[in-house]
PDB file of C-alpha atoms in Angstrom:
ATOM      1  CA  MET A1281     106.691 125.821 103.348  1.00  0.00           C
ATOM      2  CA  THR A1282     103.403 124.525 102.034  1.00  0.00           C
ATOM      3  CA  HIS A1283     102.114 120.967 101.876  1.00  0.00           C
ATOM      4  CA  ALA A1284     102.642 121.132  98.130  1.00  0.00           C
ATOM      5  CA  ASP A1285     106.368 121.989  98.582  1.00  0.00           C
ATOM      6  CA  ARG A1286     107.358 119.319 101.088  1.00  0.00           C
ATOM      7  CA  ARG A1287     107.277 115.559 100.725  1.00  0.00           C
ATOM      8  CA  SER A1288     107.473 113.515 103.945  1.00  0.00           C
ATOM      9  CA  ARG A1289     106.237 110.374 101.915  1.00  0.00           C
ATOM     10  CA  ILE A1290     103.832 109.740 104.866  1.00  0.00           C
ATOM     11  CA  ILE A1291     100.007 109.602 104.723  1.00  0.00           C
ATOM     12  CA  ALA A1292      98.151 109.831 108.018  1.00  0.00           C
ATOM     13  CA  LEU A1293      95.216 107.413 108.260  1.00  0.00           C
ATOM     14  CA  VAL A1294      92.828 108.760 110.967  1.00  0.00           C
ATOM     15  CA  MET A1295      90.851 105.639 112.225  1.00  0.00           C
ATOM     16  CA  PRO A1296      89.173 105.991 115.606  1.00  0.00           C
ATOM     17  CA  LEU A1297      88.564 102.673 116.933  1.00  0.00           C
ATOM     18  CA  ARG A1298      85.482 102.742 119.099  1.00  0.00           C
ATOM     19  CA  THR A1299      83.564  99.957 120.934  1.00  0.00           C
ATOM     20  CA  ASP A1300      80.720 100.114 118.464  1.00  0.00           C
ATOM     21  CA  MET A1301      82.906  99.299 115.433  1.00  0.00           C
ATOM     22  CA  TYR A1302      83.537  95.867 114.002  1.00  0.00           C
ATOM     23  CA  VAL A1303      87.335  96.083 114.246  1.00  0.00           C
ATOM     24  CA  PRO A1304      88.320  93.287 111.869  1.00  0.00           C
ATOM     25  CA  VAL A1305      86.671  95.187 108.998  1.00  0.00           C
ATOM     26  CA  MET A1306      88.538  98.448 109.996  1.00  0.00           C
ATOM     27  CA  MET A1307      91.753  96.589 110.086  1.00  0.00           C
ATOM     28  CA  GLU A1308      91.103  95.052 106.680  1.00  0.00           C
ATOM     29  CA  ILE A1309      90.596  98.654 105.414  1.00  0.00           C
ATOM     30  CA  ALA A1310      93.828  99.753 107.113  1.00  0.00           C
ATOM     31  CA  ALA A1311      95.795  96.867 105.692  1.00  0.00           C
ATOM     32  CA  SER A1312      94.514  97.548 102.187  1.00  0.00           C
ATOM     33  CA  ILE A1313      95.481 101.177 102.470  1.00  0.00           C
ATOM     34  CA  THR A1314      99.009 100.364 103.877  1.00  0.00           C
ATOM     35  CA  THR A1315      99.711  97.943 101.022  1.00  0.00           C
ATOM     36  CA  GLU A1316      98.380 100.107  98.349  1.00  0.00           C
ATOM     37  CA  ALA A1317     100.286 103.200  99.739  1.00  0.00           C
ATOM     38  CA  ARG A1318     103.624 101.147  99.744  1.00  0.00           C
ATOM     39  CA  ARG A1319     103.151 100.593  96.096  1.00  0.00           C
ATOM     40  CA  HIS A1320     103.473 104.194  95.608  1.00  0.00           C
ATOM     41  CA  GLY A1321     106.350 104.639  97.960  1.00  0.00           C
ATOM     42  CA  TYR A1322     104.420 105.970 100.895  1.00  0.00           C
ATOM     43  CA  ASP A1323     104.185 104.961 104.499  1.00  0.00           C
ATOM     44  CA  ILE A1324     101.071 105.104 106.700  1.00  0.00           C
ATOM     45  CA  LEU A1325     100.943 106.940 110.127  1.00  0.00           C
ATOM     46  CA  LEU A1326      97.909 105.299 111.896  1.00  0.00           C
ATOM     47  CA  VAL A1327      96.093 107.634 114.181  1.00  0.00           C
ATOM     48  CA  THR A1328      93.455 105.734 116.341  1.00  0.00           C
ATOM     49  CA  ASP A1329      92.526 108.260 119.007  1.00  0.00           C
ATOM     50  CA  ASP A1330      89.135 109.684 118.662  1.00  0.00           C
ATOM     51  CA  GLU A1331      90.145 113.350 119.281  1.00  0.00           C
ATOM     52  CA  GLY A1332      87.807 115.023 116.662  1.00  0.00           C
ATOM     53  CA  PRO A1333      89.219 118.129 114.950  1.00  0.00           C
ATOM     54  CA  GLU A1334      92.268 118.223 117.142  1.00  0.00           C
ATOM     55  CA  GLY A1335      93.269 114.777 116.071  1.00  0.00           C
ATOM     56  CA  VAL A1336      93.033 115.844 112.422  1.00  0.00           C
ATOM     57  CA  ARG A1337      95.232 118.787 113.065  1.00  0.00           C
ATOM     58  CA  ARG A1338      97.773 116.728 114.829  1.00  0.00           C
ATOM     59  CA  ALA A1339      97.757 113.961 112.154  1.00  0.00           C
ATOM     60  CA  SER A1340      98.132 116.427 109.288  1.00  0.00           C
ATOM     61  CA  GLY A1341     101.224 118.065 110.819  1.00  0.00           C
ATOM     62  CA  PRO A1342     103.867 115.544 109.677  1.00  0.00           C
ATOM     63  CA  ALA A1343     101.934 114.154 106.621  1.00  0.00           C
ATOM     64  CA  ASP A1344     101.696 114.863 103.096  1.00  0.00           C
ATOM     65  CA  GLY A1345      98.041 113.896 103.183  1.00  0.00           C
ATOM     66  CA  VAL A1346      95.214 112.577 105.400  1.00  0.00           C
ATOM     67  CA  ILE A1347      92.781 109.669 104.808  1.00  0.00           C
ATOM     68  CA  LEU A1348      89.919 110.191 107.208  1.00  0.00           C
ATOM     69  CA  THR A1349      87.595 107.286 107.982  1.00  0.00           C
ATOM     70  CA  ASP A1350      84.105 106.926 109.164  1.00  0.00           C
ATOM     71  CA  VAL A1351      82.983 110.320 108.077  1.00  0.00           C
ATOM     72  CA  VAL A1352      79.257 111.279 108.846  1.00  0.00           C
ATOM     73  CA  PRO A1353      77.039 114.152 107.968  1.00  0.00           C
ATOM     74  CA  GLY A1354      77.879 117.190 110.023  1.00  0.00           C
ATOM     75  CA  ASP A1355      81.296 115.657 110.852  1.00  0.00           C
ATOM     76  CA  PRO A1356      83.230 118.343 112.855  1.00  0.00           C
ATOM     77  CA  ARG A1357      86.544 117.162 111.543  1.00  0.00           C
ATOM     78  CA  ILE A1358      85.882 118.354 107.952  1.00  0.00           C
ATOM     79  CA  PRO A1359      86.235 122.103 108.734  1.00  0.00           C
ATOM     80  CA  ALA A1360      89.557 121.306 110.390  1.00  0.00           C
ATOM     81  CA  LEU A1361      90.771 119.558 107.241  1.00  0.00           C
ATOM     82  CA  ARG A1362      89.599 122.464 105.015  1.00  0.00           C
ATOM     83  CA  ALA A1363      91.493 124.944 107.289  1.00  0.00           C
ATOM     84  CA  ARG A1364      94.564 122.951 107.209  1.00  0.00           C
ATOM     85  CA  GLY A1365      94.598 122.722 103.397  1.00  0.00           C
ATOM     86  CA  THR A1366      96.237 119.304 103.505  1.00  0.00           C
ATOM     87  CA  PRO A1367      95.361 117.009 100.710  1.00  0.00           C
ATOM     88  CA  ALA A1368      92.477 114.738 102.150  1.00  0.00           C
ATOM     89  CA  VAL A1369      90.543 111.707 101.319  1.00  0.00           C
ATOM     90  CA  LEU A1370      87.380 110.773 103.006  1.00  0.00           C
ATOM     91  CA  ILE A1371      85.845 107.292 103.671  1.00  0.00           C
ATOM     92  CA  GLY A1372      82.273 108.276 104.077  1.00  0.00           C
ATOM     93  CA  LEU A1373      80.140 111.100 102.654  1.00  0.00           C
ATOM     94  CA  PRO A1374      80.242 114.599 104.190  1.00  0.00           C
ATOM     95  CA  ASP A1375      77.365 117.105 103.909  1.00  0.00           C
ATOM     96  CA  ASP A1376      79.475 119.271 101.561  1.00  0.00           C
ATOM     97  CA  PRO A1377      81.705 117.238  99.331  1.00  0.00           C
ATOM     98  CA  ARG A1378      82.937 120.209  97.284  1.00  0.00           C
ATOM     99  CA  GLN A1379      86.744 120.066  96.645  1.00  0.00           C
ATOM    100  CA  LEU A1380      86.919 116.770  98.533  1.00  0.00           C
ATOM    101  CA  SER A1381      87.658 113.222  97.466  1.00  0.00           C
ATOM    102  CA  CYS A1382      85.224 110.746  98.980  1.00  0.00           C
ATOM    103  CA  VAL A1383      84.789 106.963  98.823  1.00  0.00           C
ATOM    104  CA  ASP A1384      82.183 104.894 100.500  1.00  0.00           C
ATOM    105  CA  GLN A1385      80.103 101.801 100.182  1.00  0.00           C
ATOM    106  CA  ASP A1386      76.812 102.227  98.164  1.00  0.00           C
ATOM    107  CA  PHE A1387      74.530 101.600 101.182  1.00  0.00           C
ATOM    108  CA  ALA A1388      71.291 102.466  99.225  1.00  0.00           C
ATOM    109  CA  ALA A1389      72.206  99.615  96.791  1.00  0.00           C
ATOM    110  CA  ALA A1390      72.810  97.322  99.760  1.00  0.00           C
ATOM    111  CA  GLY A1391      69.320  98.063 101.047  1.00  0.00           C
ATOM    112  CA  ALA A1392      67.860  97.532  97.660  1.00  0.00           C
ATOM    113  CA  LEU A1393      69.701  94.093  97.374  1.00  0.00           C
ATOM    114  CA  CYS A1394      68.166  93.008 100.591  1.00  0.00           C
ATOM    115  CA  ALA A1395      64.684  93.881  99.375  1.00  0.00           C
ATOM    116  CA  ASP A1396      65.180  92.203  96.047  1.00  0.00           C
ATOM    117  CA  HIS A1397      66.507  88.881  97.545  1.00  0.00           C
ATOM    118  CA  LEU A1398      63.541  88.571  99.983  1.00  0.00           C
ATOM    119  CA  ALA A1399      61.054  89.480  97.207  1.00  0.00           C
ATOM    120  CA  ASP A1400      62.600  87.011  94.833  1.00  0.00           C
ATOM    121  CA  LEU A1401      62.097  84.467  97.517  1.00  0.00           C
ATOM    122  CA  GLY A1402      58.409  85.262  97.721  1.00  0.00           C
ATOM    123  CA  HIS A1403      58.418  87.115 101.021  1.00  0.00           C
ATOM    124  CA  ARG A1404      55.903  89.988 101.177  1.00  0.00           C
ATOM    125  CA  GLU A1405      56.046  90.755 104.969  1.00  0.00           C
ATOM    126  CA  VAL A1406      59.362  91.901 106.264  1.00  0.00           C
ATOM    127  CA  GLY A1407      60.629  93.303 109.519  1.00  0.00           C
ATOM    128  CA  PHE A1408      63.706  95.654 109.246  1.00  0.00           C
ATOM    129  CA  ILE A1409      65.669  95.752 112.508  1.00  0.00           C
ATOM    130  CA  GLY A1410      67.845  98.785 112.712  1.00  0.00           C
ATOM    131  CA  TYR A1411      69.831 100.720 115.190  1.00  0.00           C
ATOM    132  CA  ALA A1412      68.497 102.226 118.351  1.00  0.00           C
ATOM    133  CA  SER A1413      67.148 105.801 118.089  1.00  0.00           C
ATOM    134  CA  GLY A1414      69.887 108.396 118.451  1.00  0.00           C
ATOM    135  CA  VAL A1415      72.578 106.123 117.356  1.00  0.00           C
ATOM    136  CA  HIS A1416      74.132 107.690 114.161  1.00  0.00           C
ATOM    137  CA  LYS A1417      75.728 105.397 111.825  1.00  0.00           C
ATOM    138  CA  ARG A1418      77.022 106.915 108.474  1.00  0.00           C
ATOM    139  CA  HIS A1419      75.200 104.034 106.552  1.00  0.00           C
ATOM    140  CA  ALA A1420      71.990 103.589 108.477  1.00  0.00           C
ATOM    141  CA  GLU A1421      69.703 106.209 106.769  1.00  0.00           C
ATOM    142  CA  ARG A1422      70.937 105.551 103.215  1.00  0.00           C
ATOM    143  CA  THR A1423      70.577 101.803 103.619  1.00  0.00           C
ATOM    144  CA  LEU A1424      67.082 102.121 104.932  1.00  0.00           C
ATOM    145  CA  ALA A1425      66.134 104.547 102.096  1.00  0.00           C
ATOM    146  CA  GLY A1426      67.444 102.082  99.499  1.00  0.00           C
ATOM    147  CA  PHE A1427      65.545  99.240 101.024  1.00  0.00           C
ATOM    148  CA  ARG A1428      62.280 101.271 101.424  1.00  0.00           C
ATOM    149  CA  GLU A1429      62.420 102.462  97.777  1.00  0.00           C
ATOM    150  CA  ARG A1430      63.027  98.898  96.300  1.00  0.00           C
ATOM    151  CA  ALA A1431      60.460  97.185  98.757  1.00  0.00           C
ATOM    152  CA  GLU A1432      57.838  99.620  97.477  1.00  0.00           C
ATOM    153  CA  GLN A1433      58.655  98.752  93.829  1.00  0.00           C
ATOM    154  CA  ARG A1434      58.498  94.964  94.587  1.00  0.00           C
ATOM    155  CA  GLY A1435      55.271  95.077  96.604  1.00  0.00           C
ATOM    156  CA  VAL A1436      56.988  94.109  99.864  1.00  0.00           C
ATOM    157  CA  ARG A1437      55.365  95.496 103.051  1.00  0.00           C
ATOM    158  CA  PHE A1438      57.789  96.134 105.902  1.00  0.00           C
ATOM    159  CA  LEU A1439      58.123  97.519 109.389  1.00  0.00           C
ATOM    160  CA  HIS A1440      61.277  99.255 110.462  1.00  0.00           C
ATOM    161  CA  ARG A1441      61.911  99.006 114.182  1.00  0.00           C
ATOM    162  CA  PRO A1442      64.985 100.537 115.939  1.00  0.00           C
ATOM    163  CA  CYS A1443      66.748  98.113 118.369  1.00  0.00           C
ATOM    164  CA  GLU A1444      69.528  98.532 120.938  1.00  0.00           C
ATOM    165  CA  GLY A1445      70.733  95.026 120.127  1.00  0.00           C
ATOM    166  CA  THR A1446      70.721  93.454 123.458  1.00  0.00           C
ATOM    167  CA  TYR A1447      68.682  90.317 124.095  1.00  0.00           C
ATOM    168  CA  ASP A1448      65.915  92.033 125.839  1.00  0.00           C
ATOM    169  CA  SER A1449      65.679  94.910 123.402  1.00  0.00           C
ATOM    170  CA  THR A1450      65.652  92.332 120.405  1.00  0.00           C
ATOM    171  CA  ALA A1451      62.965  90.371 122.128  1.00  0.00           C
ATOM    172  CA  ARG A1452      60.743  93.482 122.536  1.00  0.00           C
ATOM    173  CA  THR A1453      61.389  94.552 118.903  1.00  0.00           C
ATOM    174  CA  LEU A1454      60.491  91.013 117.525  1.00  0.00           C
ATOM    175  CA  THR A1455      57.379  91.008 119.720  1.00  0.00           C
ATOM    176  CA  ARG A1456      56.298  94.266 118.392  1.00  0.00           C
ATOM    177  CA  ILE A1457      56.893  93.233 114.769  1.00  0.00           C
ATOM    178  CA  LEU A1458      55.053  89.986 114.987  1.00  0.00           C
ATOM    179  CA  ALA A1459      52.125  91.652 116.990  1.00  0.00           C
ATOM    180  CA  ASP A1460      51.852  94.240 114.266  1.00  0.00           C
ATOM    181  CA  ARG A1461      52.525  91.906 111.284  1.00  0.00           C
ATOM    182  CA  PRO A1462      51.949  88.211 112.345  1.00  0.00           C
ATOM    183  CA  GLY A1463      52.549  87.070 108.855  1.00  0.00           C
ATOM    184  CA  THR A1464      56.193  88.389 108.800  1.00  0.00           C
ATOM    185  CA  THR A1465      58.405  85.781 107.170  1.00  0.00           C
ATOM    186  CA  GLY A1466      61.476  87.800 106.271  1.00  0.00           C
ATOM    187  CA  PHE A1467      63.956  89.841 108.415  1.00  0.00           C
ATOM    188  CA  VAL A1468      66.640  92.196 107.453  1.00  0.00           C
ATOM    189  CA  VAL A1469      69.080  92.963 110.310  1.00  0.00           C
ATOM    190  CA  GLN A1470      71.029  96.055 110.200  1.00  0.00           C
ATOM    191  CA  ASN A1471      72.154  96.066 113.754  1.00  0.00           C
ATOM    192  CA  GLU A1472      74.923  93.520 113.956  1.00  0.00           C
ATOM    193  CA  ALA A1473      74.396  93.149 117.728  1.00  0.00           C
ATOM    194  CA  ALA A1474      70.759  91.929 117.344  1.00  0.00           C
ATOM    195  CA  ILE A1475      71.677  89.059 114.947  1.00  0.00           C
ATOM    196  CA  GLY A1476      72.476  86.455 117.578  1.00  0.00           C
ATOM    197  CA  PRO A1477      69.492  87.423 119.905  1.00  0.00           C
ATOM    198  CA  LEU A1478      67.106  87.464 116.877  1.00  0.00           C
ATOM    199  CA  LEU A1479      68.099  83.828 115.716  1.00  0.00           C
ATOM    200  CA  GLY A1480      67.858  82.470 119.223  1.00  0.00           C
ATOM    201  CA  LEU A1481      64.404  84.128 119.798  1.00  0.00           C
ATOM    202  CA  LEU A1482      62.977  82.906 116.444  1.00  0.00           C
ATOM    203  CA  GLN A1483      63.965  79.391 117.343  1.00  0.00           C
ATOM    204  CA  ALA A1484      62.444  79.750 120.846  1.00  0.00           C
ATOM    205  CA  LEU A1485      59.162  80.791 119.160  1.00  0.00           C
ATOM    206  CA  GLY A1486      59.254  77.730 116.943  1.00  0.00           C
ATOM    207  CA  ARG A1487      60.112  79.742 113.710  1.00  0.00           C
ATOM    208  CA  SER A1488      62.976  77.728 112.262  1.00  0.00           C
ATOM    209  CA  VAL A1489      65.449  79.659 110.229  1.00  0.00           C
ATOM    210  CA  PRO A1490      65.223  79.397 107.170  1.00  0.00           C
ATOM    211  CA  GLU A1491      62.304  77.013 106.952  1.00  0.00           C
ATOM    212  CA  ASP A1492      59.765  79.464 108.567  1.00  0.00           C
ATOM    213  CA  ALA A1493      61.648  82.730 108.527  1.00  0.00           C
ATOM    214  CA  SER A1494      64.500  84.146 106.295  1.00  0.00           C
ATOM    215  CA  VAL A1495      67.090  86.443 107.756  1.00  0.00           C
ATOM    216  CA  VAL A1496      69.288  88.639 105.768  1.00  0.00           C
ATOM    217  CA  ALA A1497      72.011  90.624 107.528  1.00  0.00           C
ATOM    218  CA  LEU A1498      74.035  93.682 106.611  1.00  0.00           C
ATOM    219  CA  CYS A1499      77.248  92.657 108.024  1.00  0.00           C
ATOM    220  CA  PRO A1500      80.759  91.366 107.143  1.00  0.00           C
ATOM    221  CA  ALA A1501      81.342  87.780 105.983  1.00  0.00           C
ATOM    222  CA  GLN A1502      83.453  87.098 109.075  1.00  0.00           C
ATOM    223  CA  LEU A1503      80.523  87.859 111.308  1.00  0.00           C
ATOM    224  CA  ALA A1504      77.926  86.064 109.117  1.00  0.00           C
ATOM    225  CA  GLU A1505      79.804  82.763 109.299  1.00  0.00           C
ATOM    226  CA  GLN A1506      79.924  82.732 113.038  1.00  0.00           C
ATOM    227  CA  HIS A1507      76.224  82.077 113.402  1.00  0.00           C
ATOM    228  CA  THR A1508      74.271  78.950 112.825  1.00  0.00           C
ATOM    229  CA  PRO A1509      72.727  78.851 110.317  1.00  0.00           C
ATOM    230  CA  ALA A1510      75.390  80.903 108.354  1.00  0.00           C
ATOM    231  CA  LEU A1511      73.890  84.251 107.351  1.00  0.00           C
ATOM    232  CA  THR A1512      72.935  85.368 103.968  1.00  0.00           C
ATOM    233  CA  THR A1513      74.489  88.819 103.808  1.00  0.00           C
ATOM    234  CA  VAL A1514      74.907  91.960 101.925  1.00  0.00           C
ATOM    235  CA  SER A1515      78.261  93.709 102.330  1.00  0.00           C
ATOM    236  CA  GLY A1516      80.656  95.778 100.547  1.00  0.00           C
ATOM    237  CA  PRO A1517      84.309  94.860  99.764  1.00  0.00           C
ATOM    238  CA  ALA A1518      86.390  96.592 102.498  1.00  0.00           C
ATOM    239  CA  ARG A1519      89.605  96.230 100.577  1.00  0.00           C
ATOM    240  CA  GLU A1520      88.190  98.014  97.656  1.00  0.00           C
ATOM    241  CA  LEU A1521      87.611 101.075  99.829  1.00  0.00           C
ATOM    242  CA  GLY A1522      91.272 101.221 100.747  1.00  0.00           C
ATOM    243  CA  ARG A1523      92.390 100.793  97.045  1.00  0.00           C
ATOM    244  CA  VAL A1524      90.184 103.503  95.816  1.00  0.00           C
ATOM    245  CA  ALA A1525      91.080 105.857  98.784  1.00  0.00           C
ATOM    246  CA  VAL A1526      94.774 105.597  98.129  1.00  0.00           C
ATOM    247  CA  GLY A1527      94.242 106.085  94.283  1.00  0.00           C
ATOM    248  CA  GLN A1528      92.345 109.291  95.108  1.00  0.00           C
ATOM    249  CA  MET A1529      95.113 110.467  97.393  1.00  0.00           C
ATOM    250  CA  MET A1530      97.792 110.009  94.817  1.00  0.00           C
ATOM    251  CA  ARG A1531      95.948 112.223  92.386  1.00  0.00           C
ATOM    252  CA  ARG A1532      95.328 114.924  94.978  1.00  0.00           C
ATOM    253  CA  LEU A1533      99.013 114.927  95.939  1.00  0.00           C
ATOM    254  CA  THR A1534     100.075 115.263  92.314  1.00  0.00           C
ATOM    255  CA  ALA A1535      97.566 118.111  91.799  1.00  0.00           C
ATOM    256  CA  ALA A1536      98.991 119.838  94.895  1.00  0.00           C
ATOM    257  CA  ARG A1537     102.635 119.535  93.710  1.00  0.00           C
ATOM    258  CA  ARG A1538     101.550 120.943  90.405  1.00  0.00           C
ATOM    259  CA  GLY A1539      99.636 123.823  91.902  1.00  0.00           C
ATOM    260  CA  GLU A1540      96.369 122.635  90.327  1.00  0.00           C
ATOM    261  CA  PRO A1541      93.045 122.863  92.140  1.00  0.00           C
ATOM    262  CA  PRO A1542      91.812 119.368  93.478  1.00  0.00           C
ATOM    263  CA  ALA A1543      89.120 117.760  91.540  1.00  0.00           C
ATOM    264  CA  ASP A1544      85.988 116.583  93.198  1.00  0.00           C
ATOM    265  CA  GLU A1545      85.811 112.681  93.405  1.00  0.00           C
ATOM    266  CA  ARG A1546      82.970 110.779  94.772  1.00  0.00           C
ATOM    267  CA  VAL A1547      83.076 106.946  94.351  1.00  0.00           C
ATOM    268  CA  LEU A1548      80.467 104.514  95.648  1.00  0.00           C
ATOM    269  CA  VAL A1549      81.630 100.874  95.950  1.00  0.00           C
ATOM    270  CA  THR A1550      79.098  98.292  94.850  1.00  0.00           C
ATOM    271  CA  PRO A1551      77.923  95.911  97.479  1.00  0.00           C
ATOM    272  CA  ALA A1552      77.366  92.163  97.055  1.00  0.00           C
ATOM    273  CA  LEU A1553      74.725  89.645  98.166  1.00  0.00           C
ATOM    274  CA  THR A1554      76.118  86.352  99.456  1.00  0.00           C
ATOM    275  CA  ILE A1555      73.537  83.648  99.871  1.00  0.00           C
ATOM    276  CA  ARG A1556      74.177  81.298 102.680  1.00  0.00           C
ATOM    277  CA  GLN A1557      71.844  79.131 104.834  1.00  0.00           C
ATOM    278  CA  SER A1558      69.563  81.691 106.430  1.00  0.00           C
ATOM    279  CA  SER A1559      67.339  82.466 103.572  1.00  0.00           C
ATOM    280  CA  LYS A1560      65.126  80.299 101.355  1.00  0.00           C
ATOM    281  CA  ALA A1561      61.713  80.518  99.497  1.00  0.00           C
ATOM    282  CA  LYS A1562      58.749  81.431 101.475  1.00  0.00           C
ATOM    283  CA  PRO A1563      56.972  78.348 102.726  1.00  0.00           C
TER     284      PRO A1563
END
């Protein structure tokens, strides 16, 4: 019996929960997927073990379809999905999206929004604090590329510096940025762990936020509002990812039942800029 022939009314959601993830956002995505799936009469089987290809094979056994989260280029789980032939939807973009349905945040647009916001405020020297070298996030390169392109268009000079996110590493990163570009008045923080240390270090250096330095963070609203001052952020709607993913899954399941080849779908969800207290016009 093929996947097209049977109907368990179960969708497997493969969502490895690792220590470097912001769990509240992952749970928001999971809740959105669960709610949307119930509207179509499906239950969700949540698989949280980070088992790679074996986890995908195990999850796809009892399920009509698989939603795979946190997909990255070169993801070893993709060949396992293709081999199983199970209808699948990816949250994240693989190297080869042929015959796959994918949804992700538009991280290049998020980077561009950061550049535009700081440029609109008159900042022309910006420090971009990213992840440590060797840490691969599905969004890191695309966000930086979008920021770089828009910064060049807007006449904004910037330094990209990787950072481990600890207090000491953030201190070294900030020291390097200010040594190379003393006139830096804007900061974009992609590494969530570096946000708190950066705010404290700027204050210790006598650079008040936002009076002397503006900070824009690429992080969820829940995290932004935990800091003082509350952070201006660029983020994507997590619930929209879940809604789109389930819609794609329903179309793939329908195609499988009809014996039709699955259509390629690639949706990028538009991010939003939320202005709070950490950014203002350059003094």
